[in-house]
GROMACS .gro file of C-alpha atoms in nm:
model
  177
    1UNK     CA    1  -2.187   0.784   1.382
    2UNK     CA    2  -2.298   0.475   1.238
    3UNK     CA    3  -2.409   0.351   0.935
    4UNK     CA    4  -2.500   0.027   0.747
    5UNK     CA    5  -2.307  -0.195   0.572
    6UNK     CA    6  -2.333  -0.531   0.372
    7UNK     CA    7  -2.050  -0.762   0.400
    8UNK     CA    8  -2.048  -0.996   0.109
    9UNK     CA    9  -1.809  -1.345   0.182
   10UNK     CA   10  -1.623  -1.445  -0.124
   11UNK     CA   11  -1.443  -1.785  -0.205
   12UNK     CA   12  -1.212  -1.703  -0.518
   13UNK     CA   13  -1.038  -1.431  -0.622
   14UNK     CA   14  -1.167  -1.426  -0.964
   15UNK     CA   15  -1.536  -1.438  -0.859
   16UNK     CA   16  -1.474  -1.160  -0.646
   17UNK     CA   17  -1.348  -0.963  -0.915
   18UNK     CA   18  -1.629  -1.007  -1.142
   19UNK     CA   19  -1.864  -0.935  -0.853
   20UNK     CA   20  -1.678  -0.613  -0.769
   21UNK     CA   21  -1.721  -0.552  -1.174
   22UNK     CA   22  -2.089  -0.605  -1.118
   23UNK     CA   23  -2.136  -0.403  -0.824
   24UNK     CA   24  -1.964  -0.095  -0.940
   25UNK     CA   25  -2.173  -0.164  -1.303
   26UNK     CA   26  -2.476  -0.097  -1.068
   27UNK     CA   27  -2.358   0.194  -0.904
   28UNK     CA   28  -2.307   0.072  -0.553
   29UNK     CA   29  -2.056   0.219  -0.325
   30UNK     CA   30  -1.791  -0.030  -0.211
   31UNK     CA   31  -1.686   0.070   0.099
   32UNK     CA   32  -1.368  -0.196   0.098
   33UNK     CA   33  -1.244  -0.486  -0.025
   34UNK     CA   34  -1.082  -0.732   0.260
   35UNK     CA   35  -0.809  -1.032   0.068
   36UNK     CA   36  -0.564  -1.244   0.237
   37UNK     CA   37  -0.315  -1.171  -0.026
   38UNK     CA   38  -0.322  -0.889  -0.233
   39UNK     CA   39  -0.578  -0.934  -0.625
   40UNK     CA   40  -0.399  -0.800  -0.941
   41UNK     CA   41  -0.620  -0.521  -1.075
   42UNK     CA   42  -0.840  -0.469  -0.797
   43UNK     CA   43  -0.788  -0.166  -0.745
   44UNK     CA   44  -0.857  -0.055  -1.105
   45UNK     CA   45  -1.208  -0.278  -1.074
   46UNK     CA   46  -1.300  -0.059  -0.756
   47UNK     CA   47  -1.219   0.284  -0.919
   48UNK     CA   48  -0.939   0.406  -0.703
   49UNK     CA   49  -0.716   0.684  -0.787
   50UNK     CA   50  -0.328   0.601  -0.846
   51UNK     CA   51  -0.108   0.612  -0.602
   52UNK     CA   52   0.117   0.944  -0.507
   53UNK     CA   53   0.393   0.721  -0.353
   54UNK     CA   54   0.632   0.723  -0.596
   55UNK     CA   55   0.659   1.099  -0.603
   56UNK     CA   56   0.703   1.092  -0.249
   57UNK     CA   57   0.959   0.818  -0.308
   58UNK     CA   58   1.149   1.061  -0.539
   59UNK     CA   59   1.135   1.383  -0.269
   60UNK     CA   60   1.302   1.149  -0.002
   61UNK     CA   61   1.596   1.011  -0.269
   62UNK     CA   62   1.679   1.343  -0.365
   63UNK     CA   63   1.655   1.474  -0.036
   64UNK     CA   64   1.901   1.180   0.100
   65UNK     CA   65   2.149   1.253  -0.202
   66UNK     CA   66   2.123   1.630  -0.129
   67UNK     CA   67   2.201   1.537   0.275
   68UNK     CA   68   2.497   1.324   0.177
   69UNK     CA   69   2.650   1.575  -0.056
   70UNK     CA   70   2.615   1.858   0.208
   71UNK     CA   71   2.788   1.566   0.517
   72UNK     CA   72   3.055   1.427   0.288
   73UNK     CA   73   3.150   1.846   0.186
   74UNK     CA   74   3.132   1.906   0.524
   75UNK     CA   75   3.313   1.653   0.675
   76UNK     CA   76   3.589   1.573   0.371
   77UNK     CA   77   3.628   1.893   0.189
   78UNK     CA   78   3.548   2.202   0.389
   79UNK     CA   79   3.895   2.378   0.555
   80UNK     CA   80   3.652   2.582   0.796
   81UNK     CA   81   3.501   2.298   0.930
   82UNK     CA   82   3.785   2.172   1.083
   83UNK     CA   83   4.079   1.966   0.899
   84UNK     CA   84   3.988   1.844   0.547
   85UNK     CA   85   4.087   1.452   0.521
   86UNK     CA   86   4.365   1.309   0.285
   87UNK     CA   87   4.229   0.966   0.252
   88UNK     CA   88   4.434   0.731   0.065
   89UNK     CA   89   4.675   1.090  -0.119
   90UNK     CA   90   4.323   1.202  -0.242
   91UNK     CA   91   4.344   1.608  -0.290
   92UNK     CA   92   4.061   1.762  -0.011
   93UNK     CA   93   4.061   2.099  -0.269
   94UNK     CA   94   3.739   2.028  -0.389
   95UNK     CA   95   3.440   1.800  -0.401
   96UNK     CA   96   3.439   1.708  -0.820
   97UNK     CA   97   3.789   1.621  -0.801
   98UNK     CA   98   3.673   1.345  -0.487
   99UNK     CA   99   3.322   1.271  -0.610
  100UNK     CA  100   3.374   0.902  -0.770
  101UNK     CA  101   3.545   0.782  -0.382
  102UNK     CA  102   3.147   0.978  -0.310
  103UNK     CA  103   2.942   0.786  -0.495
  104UNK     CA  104   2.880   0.456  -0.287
  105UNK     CA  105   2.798   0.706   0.018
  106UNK     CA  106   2.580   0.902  -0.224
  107UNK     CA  107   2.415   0.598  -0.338
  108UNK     CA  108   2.376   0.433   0.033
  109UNK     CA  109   2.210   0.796   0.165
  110UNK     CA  110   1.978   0.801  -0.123
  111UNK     CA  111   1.848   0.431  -0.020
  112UNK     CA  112   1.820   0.488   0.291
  113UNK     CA  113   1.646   0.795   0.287
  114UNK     CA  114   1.423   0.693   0.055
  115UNK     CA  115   1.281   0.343   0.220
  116UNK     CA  116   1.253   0.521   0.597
  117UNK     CA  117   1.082   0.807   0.510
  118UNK     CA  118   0.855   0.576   0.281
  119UNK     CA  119   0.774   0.317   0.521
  120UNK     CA  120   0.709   0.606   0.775
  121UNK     CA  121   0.446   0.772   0.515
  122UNK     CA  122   0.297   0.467   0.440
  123UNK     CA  123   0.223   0.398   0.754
  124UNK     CA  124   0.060   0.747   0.853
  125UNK     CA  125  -0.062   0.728   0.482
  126UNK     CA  126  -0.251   0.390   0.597
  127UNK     CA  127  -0.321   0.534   0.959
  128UNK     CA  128  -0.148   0.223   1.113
  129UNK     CA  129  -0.038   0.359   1.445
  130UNK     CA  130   0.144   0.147   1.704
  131UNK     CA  131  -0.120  -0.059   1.887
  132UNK     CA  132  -0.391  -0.018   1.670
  133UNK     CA  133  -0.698  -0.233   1.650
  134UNK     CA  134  -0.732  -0.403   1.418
  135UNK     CA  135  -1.023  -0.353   1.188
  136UNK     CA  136  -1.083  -0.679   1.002
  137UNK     CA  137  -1.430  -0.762   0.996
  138UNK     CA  138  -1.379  -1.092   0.935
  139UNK     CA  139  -1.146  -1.355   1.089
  140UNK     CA  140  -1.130  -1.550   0.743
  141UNK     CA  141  -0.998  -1.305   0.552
  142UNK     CA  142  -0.727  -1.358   0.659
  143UNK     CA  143  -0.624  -1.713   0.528
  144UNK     CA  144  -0.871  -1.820   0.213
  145UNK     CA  145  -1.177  -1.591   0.182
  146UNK     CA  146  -1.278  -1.219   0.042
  147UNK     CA  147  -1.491  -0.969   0.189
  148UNK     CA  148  -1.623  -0.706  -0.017
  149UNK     CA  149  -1.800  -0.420   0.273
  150UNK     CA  150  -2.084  -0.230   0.043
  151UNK     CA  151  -2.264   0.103   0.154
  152UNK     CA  152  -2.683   0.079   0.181
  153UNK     CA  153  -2.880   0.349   0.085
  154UNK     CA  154  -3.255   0.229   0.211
  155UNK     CA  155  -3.210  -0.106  -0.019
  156UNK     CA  156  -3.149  -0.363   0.235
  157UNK     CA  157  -3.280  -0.649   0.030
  158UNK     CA  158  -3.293  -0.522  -0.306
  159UNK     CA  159  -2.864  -0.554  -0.241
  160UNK     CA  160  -2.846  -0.899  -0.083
  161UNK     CA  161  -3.003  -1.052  -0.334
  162UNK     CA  162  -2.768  -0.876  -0.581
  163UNK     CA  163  -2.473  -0.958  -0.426
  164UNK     CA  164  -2.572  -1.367  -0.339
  165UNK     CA  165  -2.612  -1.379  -0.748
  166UNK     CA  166  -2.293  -1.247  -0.789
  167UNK     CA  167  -2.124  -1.549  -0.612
  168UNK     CA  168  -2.149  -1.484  -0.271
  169UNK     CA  169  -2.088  -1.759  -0.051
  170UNK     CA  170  -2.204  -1.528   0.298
  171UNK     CA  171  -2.398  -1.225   0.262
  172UNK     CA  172  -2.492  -0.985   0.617
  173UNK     CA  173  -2.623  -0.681   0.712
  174UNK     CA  174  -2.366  -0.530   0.999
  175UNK     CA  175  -2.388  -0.181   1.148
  176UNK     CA  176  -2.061  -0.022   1.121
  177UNK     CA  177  -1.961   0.221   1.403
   0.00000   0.00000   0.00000
């Protein structure tokens, strides 16, 4: 399946917002927006939905602090689970009594659970598998210029010349596969 795109070179970051402004004030579909670093409020300009991160970020804490409550029970206080530990003349007869000597281990789990599982969902989130292609359409995007990649629906011309007045420094027509 393949469909046409126009790829629209930007200079500035600034010109490129405006022009994104402009584009979505005309009701063109912006496919994506391609920056060497990311733009503050871009993704507000292009009309994307807030992230659901952060909720996932909260899941993965909780389940981390929930994991090292259940280890440190099971491996400090529990008398079935083999011999409960006197570390230091703490009492082993139950887990409020030791919880403050928990809390750095508590604290650690939660971290760590939390930024694995999130850098793991982020990337299957972003689909960025090990040995991917990359898909940049454009090399210079990657060190000083923006590409904004808009959808044509039989108005070839009618959106070049839109997008060359709003700033454009490169305008094509690509087919995207």
């Amino acid at each position: 399946m393949s469909s046409t795109v126009v790829h629209a070179l930007y200079n500035d970051d600034d010109i490129l917002m405006d022009a994104v402004k402009k584009t979505r004030a005309a009701h063109h579909h912006i496919e994506e927006v391609f920056t060497p670093f990311p733009v503050h409020g871009l993704d507000k300009a292009m009309g994307l939905a807030p992230t659901r991160l952060a909720i996932c970020a909260f899941i993965y804490g909780a389940y981390g602090l929930g994991f090292a409550t259940w280890l440190m029970w099971n491996i400090m206080i529990n008398p079935s689970g083999g011999w409960p530990q006197d570390i230091g003349g703490k009492p082993s007869f139950s887990y409020l009594q030791n919880m403050p000597a928990f809390v750095p281990v508590m604290f650690e789990m939660t971290v760590f659970h939390a930024a694995h599982l999130m850098v793991i969902t982020f990337y299957m989130r972003s689909k960025l598998w090990p040995f991917k292609k990359a898909e940049n359409p454009d090399v210079r995007t990657t060190d000083d210029h923006f590409l904004m990649e808009v959808a044509v629906k039989n108005n070839v011309e009618e959106l070049t010349s839109f997008l060359q007045n709003t700033g454009a420094v490169e305008v094509k027509v690509v087919e995207k596969h």
